[in-house]
Amino acid sequence: MNLHTPRICFFPGLGCDHRVIEPHRPIHAAIEVQEWIQPRGNESLANYSRRMAERIDTSTPFYLAGISFGAMVALEAARIVQASGNLRGVILIAACRSNRGIPAGYRVAAWFAARSPIWLVKLAKIAMPHMRRLFGIREAADVDLFESMLRDADPAFVRWSLRAVLEWPGATRVDVPVLQIHGKRDYVLPLRLAGPVDVVIEGAGHAINISHASEVNRAIDQWLIERE
């Protein structure tokens, strides 16, 4: 890796894996995907994020980035790794900064899902692809990616994540720059509840990193240039 190439540690979204990060490979940075680890019982999002943070190489300068649920983990992890002195900033995509960013209707649905038996969560996964338009996904290739990740998602992890997010009071302030990118038509985590957003992308829904990847990447590249 070139010494002047920014390094980004990327957390995928809920029910997603390394494939959801692929649209961001054109960013002028070295991207390291943080694979999810198994939660311990009913541990909090803060404690889970601490364990994720312990897996990050903090010996050289780096950025944290996350998509939706992954952005929440990135915020919590930032509190831990900023002590290294090498954290340069945090990038939040389609995110909110506490459970108050989740609309009431989704909060109720998540509450029931978080307390449902695994078989019911598996059944819900089957229905999720039919909600792709809610996420702003329309292109055939994007639909295929969305559906394949849903099929492979661990229902136990999904159930734990929903409970952890509902109980998440939000991360305390981090002492590094934060870039928050959001879609104007995000109906899952609405813009009005997202907190201080820096870049709003017109026509983009919740799956902004898939449907509007080039615009997200351009915003990140510009921000990195200003930081480096």
PDB file of C-alpha atoms in Angstrom:
ATOM      1  CA  MET A   1       0.000   0.000   0.000  1.00  0.00           C
ATOM      2  CA  ASN A   2       1.281   3.468  -0.887  1.00  0.00           C
ATOM      3  CA  LEU A   3       2.167   5.449   2.233  1.00  0.00           C
ATOM      4  CA  HIS A   4      -0.128   8.260   1.061  1.00  0.00           C
ATOM      5  CA  THR A   5      -3.114   6.007   0.360  1.00  0.00           C
ATOM      6  CA  PRO A   6      -5.828   6.450   3.014  1.00  0.00           C
ATOM      7  CA  ARG A   7      -6.872   3.287   4.795  1.00  0.00           C
ATOM      8  CA  ILE A   8     -10.580   2.670   5.506  1.00  0.00           C
ATOM      9  CA  CYS A   9     -11.905  -0.053   7.815  1.00  0.00           C
ATOM     10  CA  PHE A  10     -15.450  -0.685   6.534  1.00  0.00           C
ATOM     11  CA  PHE A  11     -18.343  -2.260   8.483  1.00  0.00           C
ATOM     12  CA  PRO A  12     -21.147  -3.746   6.297  1.00  0.00           C
ATOM     13  CA  GLY A  13     -24.836  -3.240   7.002  1.00  0.00           C
ATOM     14  CA  LEU A  14     -27.256  -5.491   8.877  1.00  0.00           C
ATOM     15  CA  GLY A  15     -27.642  -8.823   7.118  1.00  0.00           C
ATOM     16  CA  CYS A  16     -24.830  -7.899   4.728  1.00  0.00           C
ATOM     17  CA  ASP A  17     -21.252  -9.010   4.192  1.00  0.00           C
ATOM     18  CA  HIS A  18     -18.198  -8.012   2.150  1.00  0.00           C
ATOM     19  CA  ARG A  19     -20.278  -7.943  -1.042  1.00  0.00           C
ATOM     20  CA  VAL A  20     -22.056  -4.756   0.000  1.00  0.00           C
ATOM     21  CA  ILE A  21     -18.678  -2.991   0.195  1.00  0.00           C
ATOM     22  CA  GLU A  22     -17.668  -3.892  -3.382  1.00  0.00           C
ATOM     23  CA  PRO A  23     -19.346  -0.795  -4.913  1.00  0.00           C
ATOM     24  CA  HIS A  24     -16.868   1.306  -2.909  1.00  0.00           C
ATOM     25  CA  ARG A  25     -13.700  -0.249  -4.328  1.00  0.00           C
ATOM     26  CA  PRO A  26     -13.253   2.696  -6.760  1.00  0.00           C
ATOM     27  CA  ILE A  27     -12.619   4.995  -3.785  1.00  0.00           C
ATOM     28  CA  HIS A  28      -8.993   6.131  -3.753  1.00  0.00           C
ATOM     29  CA  ALA A  29      -8.222   4.275  -0.541  1.00  0.00           C
ATOM     30  CA  ALA A  30      -7.193   0.876   0.764  1.00  0.00           C
ATOM     31  CA  ILE A  31     -10.463  -0.699   1.957  1.00  0.00           C
ATOM     32  CA  GLU A  32     -10.453  -3.341   4.676  1.00  0.00           C
ATOM     33  CA  VAL A  33     -13.797  -5.073   5.257  1.00  0.00           C
ATOM     34  CA  GLN A  34     -14.550  -5.875   8.895  1.00  0.00           C
ATOM     35  CA  GLU A  35     -16.311  -9.244   8.927  1.00  0.00           C
ATOM     36  CA  TRP A  36     -18.968  -9.698  11.612  1.00  0.00           C
ATOM     37  CA  ILE A  37     -18.201 -11.822  14.664  1.00  0.00           C
ATOM     38  CA  GLN A  38     -20.811 -13.715  16.648  1.00  0.00           C
ATOM     39  CA  PRO A  39     -22.524 -11.764  19.441  1.00  0.00           C
ATOM     40  CA  ARG A  40     -22.355 -13.116  22.980  1.00  0.00           C
ATOM     41  CA  GLY A  41     -25.856 -13.757  24.250  1.00  0.00           C
ATOM     42  CA  ASN A  42     -27.737 -10.500  24.617  1.00  0.00           C
ATOM     43  CA  GLU A  43     -24.680  -8.238  24.752  1.00  0.00           C
ATOM     44  CA  SER A  44     -25.134  -4.551  24.023  1.00  0.00           C
ATOM     45  CA  LEU A  45     -24.173  -2.869  20.782  1.00  0.00           C
ATOM     46  CA  ALA A  46     -21.474  -0.965  22.672  1.00  0.00           C
ATOM     47  CA  ASN A  47     -19.858  -4.141  23.997  1.00  0.00           C
ATOM     48  CA  TYR A  48     -20.093  -5.894  20.634  1.00  0.00           C
ATOM     49  CA  SER A  49     -18.512  -2.875  18.948  1.00  0.00           C
ATOM     50  CA  ARG A  50     -15.704  -2.912  21.486  1.00  0.00           C
ATOM     51  CA  ARG A  51     -14.882  -6.497  20.518  1.00  0.00           C
ATOM     52  CA  MET A  52     -15.010  -5.545  16.840  1.00  0.00           C
ATOM     53  CA  ALA A  53     -12.683  -2.614  17.555  1.00  0.00           C
ATOM     54  CA  GLU A  54     -10.143  -4.926  19.148  1.00  0.00           C
ATOM     55  CA  ARG A  55      -9.706  -6.660  15.776  1.00  0.00           C
ATOM     56  CA  ILE A  56      -8.650  -3.471  13.975  1.00  0.00           C
ATOM     57  CA  ASP A  57      -5.003  -2.693  13.275  1.00  0.00           C
ATOM     58  CA  THR A  58      -4.544   0.730  14.854  1.00  0.00           C
ATOM     59  CA  SER A  59      -0.774   0.927  14.361  1.00  0.00           C
ATOM     60  CA  THR A  60      -1.035   3.148  11.260  1.00  0.00           C
ATOM     61  CA  PRO A  61      -3.459   6.003  10.345  1.00  0.00           C
ATOM     62  CA  PHE A  62      -6.925   4.839   9.331  1.00  0.00           C
ATOM     63  CA  TYR A  63     -10.589   5.782   8.964  1.00  0.00           C
ATOM     64  CA  LEU A  64     -13.681   3.907  10.099  1.00  0.00           C
ATOM     65  CA  ALA A  65     -16.716   3.649   7.842  1.00  0.00           C
ATOM     66  CA  GLY A  66     -20.040   1.877   8.097  1.00  0.00           C
ATOM     67  CA  ILE A  67     -23.338   1.381   6.306  1.00  0.00           C
ATOM     68  CA  SER A  68     -26.586   1.599   8.309  1.00  0.00           C
ATOM     69  CA  PHE A  69     -26.124  -0.854  11.214  1.00  0.00           C
ATOM     70  CA  GLY A  70     -22.424  -0.948  10.370  1.00  0.00           C
ATOM     71  CA  ALA A  71     -22.237   2.818  10.821  1.00  0.00           C
ATOM     72  CA  MET A  72     -23.622   2.462  14.343  1.00  0.00           C
ATOM     73  CA  VAL A  73     -20.901  -0.075  15.103  1.00  0.00           C
ATOM     74  CA  ALA A  74     -18.311   2.250  13.538  1.00  0.00           C
ATOM     75  CA  LEU A  75     -19.396   5.097  15.816  1.00  0.00           C
ATOM     76  CA  GLU A  76     -19.126   2.930  18.913  1.00  0.00           C
ATOM     77  CA  ALA A  77     -15.815   1.433  17.779  1.00  0.00           C
ATOM     78  CA  ALA A  78     -14.437   4.938  17.207  1.00  0.00           C
ATOM     79  CA  ARG A  79     -14.755   5.655  20.914  1.00  0.00           C
ATOM     80  CA  ILE A  80     -12.343   2.791  21.566  1.00  0.00           C
ATOM     81  CA  VAL A  81      -9.786   3.127  18.778  1.00  0.00           C
ATOM     82  CA  GLN A  82      -9.430   6.924  18.921  1.00  0.00           C
ATOM     83  CA  ALA A  83      -7.165   6.399  21.930  1.00  0.00           C
ATOM     84  CA  SER A  84      -4.556   5.020  19.500  1.00  0.00           C
ATOM     85  CA  GLY A  85      -4.096   8.491  18.040  1.00  0.00           C
ATOM     86  CA  ASN A  86      -4.274   7.084  14.499  1.00  0.00           C
ATOM     87  CA  LEU A  87      -8.025   7.383  13.829  1.00  0.00           C
ATOM     88  CA  ARG A  88      -8.397  10.129  11.192  1.00  0.00           C
ATOM     89  CA  GLY A  89     -12.183  10.204  10.884  1.00  0.00           C
ATOM     90  CA  VAL A  90     -15.486   8.305  10.633  1.00  0.00           C
ATOM     91  CA  ILE A  91     -17.731   7.898   7.574  1.00  0.00           C
ATOM     92  CA  LEU A  92     -21.430   7.157   8.138  1.00  0.00           C
ATOM     93  CA  ILE A  93     -23.612   6.017   5.230  1.00  0.00           C
ATOM     94  CA  ALA A  94     -27.425   5.732   5.529  1.00  0.00           C
ATOM     95  CA  ALA A  95     -27.140   5.865   9.305  1.00  0.00           C
ATOM     96  CA  CYS A  96     -28.610   7.362  12.447  1.00  0.00           C
ATOM     97  CA  ARG A  97     -26.759   8.223  15.646  1.00  0.00           C
ATOM     98  CA  SER A  98     -29.067   6.594  18.202  1.00  0.00           C
ATOM     99  CA  ASN A  99     -32.231   4.482  18.392  1.00  0.00           C
ATOM    100  CA  ARG A 100     -34.217   7.725  18.140  1.00  0.00           C
ATOM    101  CA  GLY A 101     -33.409   7.683  14.433  1.00  0.00           C
ATOM    102  CA  ILE A 102     -35.651   4.646  13.909  1.00  0.00           C
ATOM    103  CA  PRO A 103     -39.276   5.519  12.980  1.00  0.00           C
ATOM    104  CA  ALA A 104     -41.983   4.301  15.378  1.00  0.00           C
ATOM    105  CA  GLY A 105     -43.434   1.765  12.928  1.00  0.00           C
ATOM    106  CA  TYR A 106     -40.088   0.092  12.303  1.00  0.00           C
ATOM    107  CA  ARG A 107     -39.321   0.238  15.995  1.00  0.00           C
ATOM    108  CA  VAL A 108     -42.440  -1.825  16.743  1.00  0.00           C
ATOM    109  CA  ALA A 109     -41.692  -4.305  13.929  1.00  0.00           C
ATOM    110  CA  ALA A 110     -38.076  -4.671  15.106  1.00  0.00           C
ATOM    111  CA  TRP A 111     -39.244  -5.197  18.702  1.00  0.00           C
ATOM    112  CA  PHE A 112     -41.377  -8.163  17.646  1.00  0.00           C
ATOM    113  CA  ALA A 113     -38.690  -9.557  15.321  1.00  0.00           C
ATOM    114  CA  ALA A 114     -36.058  -9.324  18.067  1.00  0.00           C
ATOM    115  CA  ARG A 115     -38.242 -11.496  20.311  1.00  0.00           C
ATOM    116  CA  SER A 116     -39.420 -13.960  17.655  1.00  0.00           C
ATOM    117  CA  PRO A 117     -38.290 -17.568  17.313  1.00  0.00           C
ATOM    118  CA  ILE A 118     -35.601 -18.194  14.706  1.00  0.00           C
ATOM    119  CA  TRP A 119     -38.024 -19.941  12.346  1.00  0.00           C
ATOM    120  CA  LEU A 120     -40.130 -16.784  12.149  1.00  0.00           C
ATOM    121  CA  VAL A 121     -37.054 -14.636  11.433  1.00  0.00           C
ATOM    122  CA  LYS A 122     -36.180 -17.070   8.622  1.00  0.00           C
ATOM    123  CA  LEU A 123     -39.711 -16.658   7.255  1.00  0.00           C
ATOM    124  CA  ALA A 124     -39.364 -12.872   7.358  1.00  0.00           C
ATOM    125  CA  LYS A 125     -36.128 -13.154   5.348  1.00  0.00           C
ATOM    126  CA  ILE A 126     -38.106 -14.791   2.534  1.00  0.00           C
ATOM    127  CA  ALA A 127     -40.417 -11.777   2.370  1.00  0.00           C
ATOM    128  CA  MET A 128     -37.654  -9.153   2.522  1.00  0.00           C
ATOM    129  CA  PRO A 129     -36.666  -9.252  -1.178  1.00  0.00           C
ATOM    130  CA  HIS A 130     -40.177  -8.058  -2.022  1.00  0.00           C
ATOM    131  CA  MET A 131     -39.419  -4.876  -0.037  1.00  0.00           C
ATOM    132  CA  ARG A 132     -36.465  -3.929  -2.228  1.00  0.00           C
ATOM    133  CA  ARG A 133     -38.237  -0.861  -3.586  1.00  0.00           C
ATOM    134  CA  LEU A 134     -38.550   0.411  -0.022  1.00  0.00           C
ATOM    135  CA  PHE A 135     -34.747   0.321   0.058  1.00  0.00           C
ATOM    136  CA  GLY A 136     -34.498   2.134  -3.279  1.00  0.00           C
ATOM    137  CA  ILE A 137     -33.159  -0.869  -5.204  1.00  0.00           C
ATOM    138  CA  ARG A 138     -34.344  -1.207  -8.820  1.00  0.00           C
ATOM    139  CA  GLU A 139     -31.525  -2.283 -11.144  1.00  0.00           C
ATOM    140  CA  ALA A 140     -31.459  -6.025 -11.871  1.00  0.00           C
ATOM    141  CA  ALA A 141     -27.830  -6.500 -10.767  1.00  0.00           C
ATOM    142  CA  ASP A 142     -28.493  -4.608  -7.545  1.00  0.00           C
ATOM    143  CA  VAL A 143     -31.610  -6.695  -6.860  1.00  0.00           C
ATOM    144  CA  ASP A 144     -29.568  -9.882  -7.303  1.00  0.00           C
ATOM    145  CA  LEU A 145     -26.941  -8.638  -4.826  1.00  0.00           C
ATOM    146  CA  PHE A 146     -29.602  -7.596  -2.309  1.00  0.00           C
ATOM    147  CA  GLU A 147     -31.410 -10.930  -2.499  1.00  0.00           C
ATOM    148  CA  SER A 148     -28.260 -13.054  -2.326  1.00  0.00           C
ATOM    149  CA  MET A 149     -27.069 -11.336   0.844  1.00  0.00           C
ATOM    150  CA  LEU A 150     -30.491 -11.738   2.447  1.00  0.00           C
ATOM    151  CA  ARG A 151     -30.453 -15.451   1.668  1.00  0.00           C
ATOM    152  CA  ASP A 152     -27.048 -15.839   3.302  1.00  0.00           C
ATOM    153  CA  ALA A 153     -27.746 -13.666   6.365  1.00  0.00           C
ATOM    154  CA  ASP A 154     -27.587 -15.456   9.726  1.00  0.00           C
ATOM    155  CA  PRO A 155     -31.101 -15.149  11.227  1.00  0.00           C
ATOM    156  CA  ALA A 156     -29.738 -15.373  14.790  1.00  0.00           C
ATOM    157  CA  PHE A 157     -27.390 -12.465  14.094  1.00  0.00           C
ATOM    158  CA  VAL A 158     -30.210 -10.461  12.522  1.00  0.00           C
ATOM    159  CA  ARG A 159     -32.444 -11.054  15.547  1.00  0.00           C
ATOM    160  CA  TRP A 160     -29.701 -10.013  17.985  1.00  0.00           C
ATOM    161  CA  SER A 161     -28.860  -6.922  15.910  1.00  0.00           C
ATOM    162  CA  LEU A 162     -32.448  -5.683  15.957  1.00  0.00           C
ATOM    163  CA  ARG A 163     -32.611  -5.940  19.739  1.00  0.00           C
ATOM    164  CA  ALA A 164     -29.195  -4.310  20.173  1.00  0.00           C
ATOM    165  CA  VAL A 165     -30.114  -1.365  17.953  1.00  0.00           C
ATOM    166  CA  LEU A 166     -33.451  -0.800  19.697  1.00  0.00           C
ATOM    167  CA  GLU A 167     -31.631  -0.578  23.035  1.00  0.00           C
ATOM    168  CA  TRP A 168     -28.780   1.593  21.720  1.00  0.00           C
ATOM    169  CA  PRO A 169     -28.823   5.052  23.332  1.00  0.00           C
ATOM    170  CA  GLY A 170     -26.258   6.334  20.861  1.00  0.00           C
ATOM    171  CA  ALA A 171     -22.515   6.807  20.943  1.00  0.00           C
ATOM    172  CA  THR A 172     -20.873   9.642  22.822  1.00  0.00           C
ATOM    173  CA  ARG A 173     -19.110  12.305  20.783  1.00  0.00           C
ATOM    174  CA  VAL A 174     -15.916  11.248  19.043  1.00  0.00           C
ATOM    175  CA  ASP A 175     -12.956  13.609  18.765  1.00  0.00           C
ATOM    176  CA  VAL A 176     -12.357  13.123  15.031  1.00  0.00           C
ATOM    177  CA  PRO A 177     -14.062  14.500  11.898  1.00  0.00           C
ATOM    178  CA  VAL A 178     -17.286  12.742  10.849  1.00  0.00           C
ATOM    179  CA  LEU A 179     -18.750  12.575   7.336  1.00  0.00           C
ATOM    180  CA  GLN A 180     -22.413  11.554   7.206  1.00  0.00           C
ATOM    181  CA  ILE A 181     -24.006  10.733   3.837  1.00  0.00           C
ATOM    182  CA  HIS A 182     -27.738  10.114   3.497  1.00  0.00           C
ATOM    183  CA  GLY A 183     -30.374   9.567   0.830  1.00  0.00           C
ATOM    184  CA  LYS A 184     -33.186  12.102   0.619  1.00  0.00           C
ATOM    185  CA  ARG A 185     -35.721   9.309   0.035  1.00  0.00           C
ATOM    186  CA  ASP A 186     -34.508   6.986   2.796  1.00  0.00           C
ATOM    187  CA  TYR A 187     -37.719   5.590   4.303  1.00  0.00           C
ATOM    188  CA  VAL A 188     -35.992   3.089   6.605  1.00  0.00           C
ATOM    189  CA  LEU A 189     -33.893   5.614   8.543  1.00  0.00           C
ATOM    190  CA  PRO A 190     -35.445   8.939   7.457  1.00  0.00           C
ATOM    191  CA  LEU A 191     -33.269  11.954   6.788  1.00  0.00           C
ATOM    192  CA  ARG A 192     -35.197  14.048   9.333  1.00  0.00           C
ATOM    193  CA  LEU A 193     -34.137  11.655  12.132  1.00  0.00           C
ATOM    194  CA  ALA A 194     -30.593  10.974  10.949  1.00  0.00           C
ATOM    195  CA  GLY A 195     -28.815  13.720  12.871  1.00  0.00           C
ATOM    196  CA  PRO A 196     -26.295  16.178  11.394  1.00  0.00           C
ATOM    197  CA  VAL A 197     -25.994  15.071   7.753  1.00  0.00           C
ATOM    198  CA  ASP A 198     -23.211  16.516   5.596  1.00  0.00           C
ATOM    199  CA  VAL A 199     -24.144  15.164   2.159  1.00  0.00           C
ATOM    200  CA  VAL A 200     -27.722  14.526   0.994  1.00  0.00           C
ATOM    201  CA  ILE A 201     -28.117  12.587  -2.258  1.00  0.00           C
ATOM    202  CA  GLU A 202     -31.283  13.329  -4.214  1.00  0.00           C
ATOM    203  CA  GLY A 203     -33.480  10.379  -5.154  1.00  0.00           C
ATOM    204  CA  ALA A 204     -31.522   7.904  -3.044  1.00  0.00           C
ATOM    205  CA  GLY A 205     -33.152   5.458  -0.632  1.00  0.00           C
ATOM    206  CA  HIS A 206     -31.679   3.427   2.202  1.00  0.00           C
ATOM    207  CA  ALA A 207     -29.497   1.235  -0.029  1.00  0.00           C
ATOM    208  CA  ILE A 208     -27.693   4.368  -1.168  1.00  0.00           C
ATOM    209  CA  ASN A 209     -24.309   2.674  -1.315  1.00  0.00           C
ATOM    210  CA  ILE A 210     -25.648   0.245  -3.947  1.00  0.00           C
ATOM    211  CA  SER A 211     -28.041   2.414  -5.964  1.00  0.00           C
ATOM    212  CA  HIS A 212     -25.940   5.618  -5.876  1.00  0.00           C
ATOM    213  CA  ALA A 213     -22.456   4.235  -5.314  1.00  0.00           C
ATOM    214  CA  SER A 214     -20.668   6.677  -7.631  1.00  0.00           C
ATOM    215  CA  GLU A 215     -22.124   9.702  -5.838  1.00  0.00           C
ATOM    216  CA  VAL A 216     -21.292   8.264  -2.416  1.00  0.00           C
ATOM    217  CA  ASN A 217     -17.755   7.462  -3.558  1.00  0.00           C
ATOM    218  CA  ARG A 218     -17.280  10.947  -4.974  1.00  0.00           C
ATOM    219  CA  ALA A 219     -18.320  12.511  -1.653  1.00  0.00           C
ATOM    220  CA  ILE A 220     -15.945  10.247   0.272  1.00  0.00           C
ATOM    221  CA  ASP A 221     -13.027  10.918  -2.096  1.00  0.00           C
ATOM    222  CA  GLN A 222     -13.507  14.676  -1.774  1.00  0.00           C
ATOM    223  CA  TRP A 223     -13.657  14.437   2.016  1.00  0.00           C
ATOM    224  CA  LEU A 224     -10.511  12.303   2.126  1.00  0.00           C
ATOM    225  CA  ILE A 225      -8.639  14.818  -0.025  1.00  0.00           C
ATOM    226  CA  GLU A 226      -9.515  17.496   2.511  1.00  0.00           C
ATOM    227  CA  ARG A 227      -8.256  15.302   5.374  1.00  0.00           C
ATOM    228  CA  GLU A 228      -5.005  14.018   3.829  1.00  0.00           C
TER     229      GLU A 228
END
